[in-house]
């Protein structure tokens, strides 16, 4: 069976972008692949995290995965920091990746902003750690949202260079799995930036834990234009906010944007937004109920994570030993 690795940063509440762009796809893939799903807490600390908050976010993310339908018996669910081989392989990849490759990463530029001298070294080297996460398990496929495509290309470059330098096909060349109607969910306040946990405005995103009132209010206030919805997808060109809401509707309803337009062509947002809010509330309700149940039972969530850590270590240990051997680290 081919192996999947994918991760989420426990940097806050998961939002609809994380769900539609990543986690929902994991649920769909779990029967066809051996899957390893990770709360990437070492990635999270590349920017400041409150320690208590980080711990509780890590549990929350695990709970959200499980509540969304990721089966903890079938898959490995764990937090990255507890398998030290991630950090170890990341160091080795720091010595494989070239500065020029990292200089091209757009996520670093976006996250570091204008003041890149003050960004952490970890934020800069983030893609090397991500490559280590994946290749530590020799994963063959990585389901992600569109925003991670460039990092996966770097992961392929690292694997290729390592294989070339040590003259053996040690690492697979991973394939990204980017699919669904919502591979890049945009902010509700600005159709040109992606929905993100770290956006200062809570109104920019629908959190998986938002109650009905908040979801309805956020969608009602979502930025749009004054035009009615077109009859064809091509008519959404140049209307980023409208395209985003139609895409979210399609993803939640499991249909195409064209099918949404077939139902709403000629309608204004006064009609479309309440329909979207109702759909979002309806689809998230089941997940939220399960998340509440898991929140009341942190010991259960911790035991799932502990089991995941053990299983992940069991796969990682022989692979890191193999890497030590390949690169000439003495194993007395
Ligand atoms: N807006 C999005 N649309 C579709 N997919 C998305 N993903 C994230 N945002 C969107 C996908 O969710 C998975 C987990 O992402 P992450 O938590 O590792 O980091 P991120 O991509 O940096 O997400 P955020 O929400 O923007 O977090 P912060 O603000 O902390 O940086 C990935 O598969 C990602 O593609």
Coordinates of C-alpha atoms and ligand atoms in Angstrom, one line a residue:
X1 CA 0.0 0.0 0.0
X2 CA 1.2 3.5 -0.8
X3 CA 1.8 5.8 2.2
X4 CA 0.4 9.3 2.9
X5 CA 1.8 11.9 5.2
X6 CA 0.1 15.2 5.9
X7 CA 0.1 17.7 8.7
X8 CA -1.7 20.7 10.3
X9 CA -0.1 23.3 12.4
X10 CA -1.7 23.6 15.9
X11 CA -1.5 27.4 15.6
X12 CA -5.2 28.0 16.4
X13 CA -8.7 26.9 15.7
X14 CA -9.0 25.0 12.4
X15 CA -11.0 26.8 9.8
X16 CA -13.1 25.9 6.8
X17 CA -10.0 26.2 4.5
X18 CA -8.1 23.6 6.5
X19 CA -11.2 21.4 6.5
X20 CA -12.1 21.7 2.8
X21 CA -8.6 21.9 1.5
X22 CA -7.0 19.2 3.5
X23 CA -8.8 17.2 6.3
X24 CA -11.9 16.3 4.3
X25 CA -9.7 14.9 1.6
X26 CA -7.8 12.8 4.2
X27 CA -11.0 11.2 5.2
X28 CA -11.6 10.3 1.6
X29 CA -8.1 8.8 1.1
X30 CA -7.9 6.8 4.3
X31 CA -9.3 3.6 2.8
X32 CA -6.9 3.6 -0.1
X33 CA -3.6 4.5 1.6
X34 CA -1.7 3.9 4.7
X35 CA -2.0 7.3 6.4
X36 CA 0.1 9.3 8.9
X37 CA -1.5 12.5 10.1
X38 CA 0.5 14.9 12.2
X39 CA 0.0 17.9 14.4
X40 CA 3.1 19.7 13.3
X41 CA 3.9 21.5 16.6
X42 CA 7.6 22.1 15.7
X43 CA 6.3 24.0 12.6
X44 CA 4.0 26.0 14.8
X45 CA 6.8 27.4 17.0
X46 CA 8.5 29.0 14.0
X47 CA 6.4 32.0 15.1
X48 CA 5.7 32.7 18.8
X49 CA 3.1 30.4 20.5
X50 CA 1.8 30.7 24.0
X51 CA 2.9 27.4 25.6
X52 CA -0.5 26.6 27.3
X53 CA -2.3 27.6 24.1
X54 CA 0.0 25.4 21.9
X55 CA -0.7 22.4 24.1
X56 CA -4.4 22.9 24.0
X57 CA -4.5 23.7 20.3
X58 CA -2.6 20.4 19.6
X59 CA -5.3 18.4 21.3
X60 CA -8.0 20.5 19.6
X61 CA -6.5 19.8 16.2
X62 CA -6.4 16.0 16.9
X63 CA -10.0 16.2 18.1
X64 CA -11.0 18.1 14.9
X65 CA -9.4 15.5 12.7
X66 CA -11.2 12.7 14.5
X67 CA -14.5 14.5 14.6
X68 CA -14.2 15.2 10.8
X69 CA -14.0 11.4 10.2
X70 CA -10.2 10.5 10.3
X71 CA -10.3 7.1 11.9
X72 CA -7.8 6.9 14.8
X73 CA -7.7 3.1 14.6
X74 CA -6.9 2.9 10.9
X75 CA -4.5 5.8 10.8
X76 CA -1.6 7.2 12.8
X77 CA -2.4 10.5 14.5
X78 CA 0.4 12.1 16.5
X79 CA 2.3 15.3 17.3
X80 CA 5.6 15.9 15.5
X81 CA 7.8 16.9 18.5
X82 CA 7.4 13.5 20.1
X83 CA 9.1 11.8 17.3
X84 CA 12.6 13.4 17.5
X85 CA 13.7 11.9 14.2
X86 CA 11.7 14.7 12.4
X87 CA 14.1 17.4 13.8
X88 CA 17.1 15.1 13.2
X89 CA 16.3 14.5 9.5
X90 CA 15.4 18.3 9.1
X91 CA 19.0 19.0 10.2
X92 CA 20.4 16.6 7.6
X93 CA 18.1 18.3 5.0
X94 CA 19.5 21.7 6.1
X95 CA 22.7 20.4 4.7
X96 CA 21.2 19.1 1.5
X97 CA 18.9 22.0 0.5
X98 CA 20.5 25.0 -1.1
X99 CA 20.0 28.6 0.1
X100 CA 18.8 29.6 -3.3
X101 CA 16.0 27.1 -3.1
X102 CA 14.7 28.5 0.2
X103 CA 15.1 32.1 -1.0
X104 CA 12.4 31.4 -3.6
X105 CA 9.8 30.2 -1.1
X106 CA 6.8 32.6 -1.2
X107 CA 5.3 31.5 2.1
X108 CA 8.4 32.7 4.0
X109 CA 8.2 36.1 2.2
X110 CA 4.4 36.4 3.0
X111 CA 4.9 35.4 6.7
X112 CA 8.1 37.3 7.4
X113 CA 6.6 40.4 5.8
X114 CA 8.8 43.5 5.3
X115 CA 10.9 42.8 8.4
X116 CA 12.5 39.6 7.4
X117 CA 15.6 40.2 9.5
X118 CA 13.5 39.6 12.6
X119 CA 11.9 36.4 11.4
X120 CA 13.1 33.2 13.0
X121 CA 15.7 31.0 11.3
X122 CA 13.1 28.2 11.8
X123 CA 10.5 30.1 9.7
X124 CA 13.1 30.3 6.9
X125 CA 14.1 26.6 7.2
X126 CA 10.4 25.5 7.6
X127 CA 10.3 23.7 4.2
X128 CA 13.3 21.5 5.1
X129 CA 11.4 20.4 8.2
X130 CA 8.3 19.7 6.1
X131 CA 10.4 17.6 3.7
X132 CA 11.8 15.7 6.7
X133 CA 8.2 15.1 8.0
X134 CA 7.3 13.4 4.7
X135 CA 10.5 11.6 3.8
X136 CA 11.1 10.3 7.4
X137 CA 8.3 7.8 6.5
X138 CA 9.1 7.5 2.8
X139 CA 5.6 8.7 2.1
X140 CA 4.7 8.6 -1.5
X141 CA 1.7 11.0 -1.5
X142 CA 0.9 14.2 0.3
X143 CA -2.7 15.6 0.3
X144 CA -2.5 19.4 0.8
X145 CA -4.2 22.7 -0.1
X146 CA -2.9 24.7 -3.1
X147 CA -0.7 26.9 -0.8
X148 CA 1.7 24.0 0.0
X149 CA 2.5 23.2 -3.6
X150 CA 5.8 25.0 -3.7
X151 CA 7.0 23.4 -0.5
X152 CA 6.2 20.0 -2.0
X153 CA 8.3 20.8 -5.0
X154 CA 11.2 21.6 -2.7
X155 CA 10.6 18.3 -0.9
X156 CA 11.0 16.6 -4.3
X157 CA 14.2 18.6 -5.0
X158 CA 15.6 17.5 -1.7
X159 CA 14.8 13.8 -2.3
X160 CA 16.3 14.0 -5.8
X161 CA 19.5 15.7 -4.6
X162 CA 19.9 13.2 -1.7
X163 CA 19.4 10.2 -4.0
X164 CA 21.8 11.7 -6.5
X165 CA 24.5 12.6 -4.0
X166 CA 24.4 9.1 -2.3
X167 CA 23.8 7.3 -5.6
X168 CA 20.8 5.3 -4.5
X169 CA 17.0 5.7 -4.6
X170 CA 16.7 6.2 -0.9
X171 CA 13.7 8.5 -0.9
X172 CA 10.6 8.4 -3.1
X173 CA 9.7 11.4 -5.2
X174 CA 6.4 12.4 -3.5
X175 CA 3.3 13.2 -5.4
X176 CA 1.0 16.1 -4.2
X177 CA -2.7 15.3 -4.0
X178 CA -4.5 18.6 -4.5
X179 CA -8.2 18.0 -5.3
X180 CA -11.7 19.1 -4.5
X181 CA -13.6 22.4 -5.3
X182 CA -11.8 24.3 -2.5
X183 CA -8.1 23.8 -2.9
X184 CA -7.6 27.5 -1.9
X185 CA -10.3 28.9 0.3
X186 CA -9.9 32.7 0.5
X187 CA -10.5 35.2 3.3
X188 CA -14.1 36.3 3.7
X189 CA -12.7 39.9 4.0
X190 CA -10.3 39.9 1.2
X191 CA -10.6 37.7 -1.9
X192 CA -6.9 38.0 -2.6
X193 CA -5.5 36.5 0.6
X194 CA -6.1 32.9 1.7
X195 CA -8.2 32.0 4.7
X196 CA -5.7 31.6 7.5
X197 CA -5.6 30.8 11.2
X198 CA -3.2 33.6 11.9
X199 CA -5.2 36.4 10.1
X200 CA -5.7 39.1 12.8
X201 CA -9.4 39.4 11.8
X202 CA -11.6 36.5 13.1
X203 CA -14.3 37.7 10.6
X204 CA -11.9 36.6 7.8
X205 CA -12.5 32.9 8.5
X206 CA -15.1 30.4 9.6
X207 CA -13.6 28.4 12.4
X208 CA -14.7 24.8 12.8
X209 CA -15.8 25.7 16.3
X210 CA -17.9 28.8 15.4
X211 CA -21.5 28.7 16.6
X212 CA -24.5 29.2 14.3
X213 CA -24.8 32.9 15.0
X214 CA -21.1 33.6 14.2
X215 CA -21.3 31.6 10.9
X216 CA -24.4 33.4 9.8
X217 CA -22.9 36.8 10.8
X218 CA -19.6 36.2 9.1
X219 CA -21.1 35.0 5.9
X220 CA -23.6 37.9 5.9
X221 CA -20.7 40.4 6.3
X222 CA -18.4 38.6 3.8
X223 CA -17.1 41.0 1.2
X224 CA -18.8 40.7 -2.1
X225 CA -19.8 42.9 -5.1
X226 CA -23.1 44.2 -6.2
X227 CA -23.6 42.1 -9.2
X228 CA -25.9 39.0 -9.4
X229 CA -24.3 35.6 -9.8
X230 CA -23.5 34.7 -13.4
X231 CA -24.8 31.7 -15.3
X232 CA -21.3 30.4 -16.2
X233 CA -18.1 29.9 -14.1
X234 CA -16.3 32.1 -16.6
X235 CA -18.5 35.0 -15.4
X236 CA -16.8 34.8 -12.0
X237 CA -13.5 35.9 -13.5
X238 CA -12.3 39.1 -11.8
X239 CA -14.8 38.6 -9.0
X240 CA -12.5 36.9 -6.4
X241 CA -14.9 37.2 -3.5
X242 CA -17.9 35.9 -5.4
X243 CA -15.9 33.0 -6.8
X244 CA -14.7 32.2 -3.3
X245 CA -18.2 31.9 -1.8
X246 CA -19.4 29.9 -4.8
X247 CA -16.4 27.6 -4.4
X248 CA -17.1 27.1 -0.7
X249 CA -20.8 26.3 -1.4
X250 CA -19.7 23.8 -4.1
X251 CA -17.2 22.1 -1.8
X252 CA -19.7 21.9 1.1
X253 CA -22.4 20.5 -1.2
X254 CA -20.0 18.2 -2.9
X255 CA -20.8 19.5 -6.4
X256 CA -19.1 21.8 -8.9
X257 CA -19.1 25.6 -9.0
X258 CA -21.1 25.3 -12.3
X259 CA -23.8 23.3 -10.6
X260 CA -24.0 26.0 -7.9
X261 CA -24.4 28.6 -10.6
X262 CA -27.1 26.5 -12.3
X263 CA -29.1 26.9 -9.1
X264 CA -28.3 30.5 -8.3
X265 CA -27.8 32.2 -11.7
X266 CA -29.2 35.8 -11.7
X267 CA -29.6 35.8 -7.9
X268 CA -28.0 38.4 -5.7
X269 CA -26.0 37.8 -2.5
X270 CA -29.1 38.7 -0.5
X271 CA -30.4 35.3 -1.5
X272 CA -27.1 33.4 -1.9
X273 CA -25.5 34.3 1.4
X274 CA -28.3 32.9 3.7
X275 CA -28.3 29.7 1.6
X276 CA -24.6 29.3 2.0
X277 CA -24.8 30.1 5.8
X278 CA -27.5 27.4 6.2
X279 CA -25.4 24.9 4.3
X280 CA -22.3 25.6 6.3
X281 CA -24.1 25.4 9.7
X282 CA -25.7 22.2 8.6
X283 CA -22.4 20.5 7.4
X284 CA -20.4 21.6 10.4
X285 CA -23.0 20.7 13.0
X286 CA -22.2 17.0 13.1
X287 CA -18.4 17.6 13.4
X288 CA -18.9 20.2 16.1
X289 CA -21.0 17.9 18.2
X290 CA -18.3 15.3 18.0
X291 CA -15.6 17.9 18.8
X292 CA -17.5 18.9 22.0
X293 CA -17.7 15.3 23.0
X294 CA -13.9 14.8 22.5
X295 CA -13.1 18.1 24.3
X296 CA -14.9 16.7 27.4
X297 CA -12.6 13.7 27.2
X298 CA -9.0 14.9 26.9
X299 CA -7.6 11.7 28.3
X300 CA -9.1 9.8 25.4
X301 CA -7.6 12.2 22.8
X302 CA -4.2 12.0 24.6
X303 CA -4.3 8.2 24.5
X304 CA -4.9 8.3 20.7
X305 CA -2.0 10.7 20.3
X306 CA 0.3 8.5 22.5
X307 CA -0.5 5.4 20.4
X308 CA 0.2 7.4 17.3
X309 CA 3.5 8.5 18.6
X310 CA 4.6 4.9 19.3
X311 CA 3.5 3.8 15.8
X312 CA 5.2 6.7 14.1
X313 CA 8.5 6.1 16.0
X314 CA 8.4 2.5 15.0
X315 CA 8.4 3.4 11.4
X316 CA 10.8 6.4 11.7
X317 CA 13.6 4.6 13.7
X318 CA 14.8 2.1 11.1
X319 CA 14.5 4.7 8.3
X320 CA 16.7 7.2 10.2
X321 CA 19.2 4.5 10.9
X322 CA 19.3 3.7 7.2
X323 CA 20.0 7.4 6.5
X324 CA 22.8 7.5 9.1
X325 CA 24.3 4.5 7.3
X326 CA 24.0 6.1 3.8
X327 CA 25.6 9.4 4.8
X328 CA 28.4 7.9 6.8
X329 CA 27.5 8.7 10.4
X330 CA 29.2 6.1 12.7
X331 CA 26.8 3.9 14.5
X332 CA 29.0 2.1 17.0
Ligands
LIG1 N1 -7.2 28.7 2.9 C1 -7.0 27.4 2.6 N2 -7.6 26.7 1.6 C2 -7.3 25.4 1.4 N3 -6.5 24.7 2.1 C3 -5.8 25.3 3.1 N4 -4.9 24.9 4.0 C4 -4.6 25.9 4.8 N5 -5.2 27.0 4.5 C5 -6.0 26.7 3.4 C6 -4.4 23.5 4.1 O1 -4.6 23.1 5.4 C7 -3.5 22.2 5.7 C8 -3.0 22.6 7.0 O2 -2.4 23.9 6.9 P1 -1.4 24.4 8.1 O3 -2.1 24.5 9.3 O4 -0.3 23.4 8.1 O5 -0.7 25.7 7.6 P2 -1.1 26.8 6.7 O6 -1.2 26.4 5.3 O7 -0.1 27.9 6.9 O8 -2.6 27.2 7.3 P3 -3.0 28.5 8.0 O9 -4.4 28.3 8.4 O10 -2.8 29.7 7.1 O11 -2.2 28.6 9.3 P4 -1.2 29.7 9.8 O12 -2.1 31.0 9.7 O13 -0.8 29.3 11.1 O14 -0.1 29.8 8.8 C9 -2.5 22.3 4.6 O15 -2.7 21.1 3.8 C10 -2.9 23.5 3.9 O16 -2.6 23.4 2.5

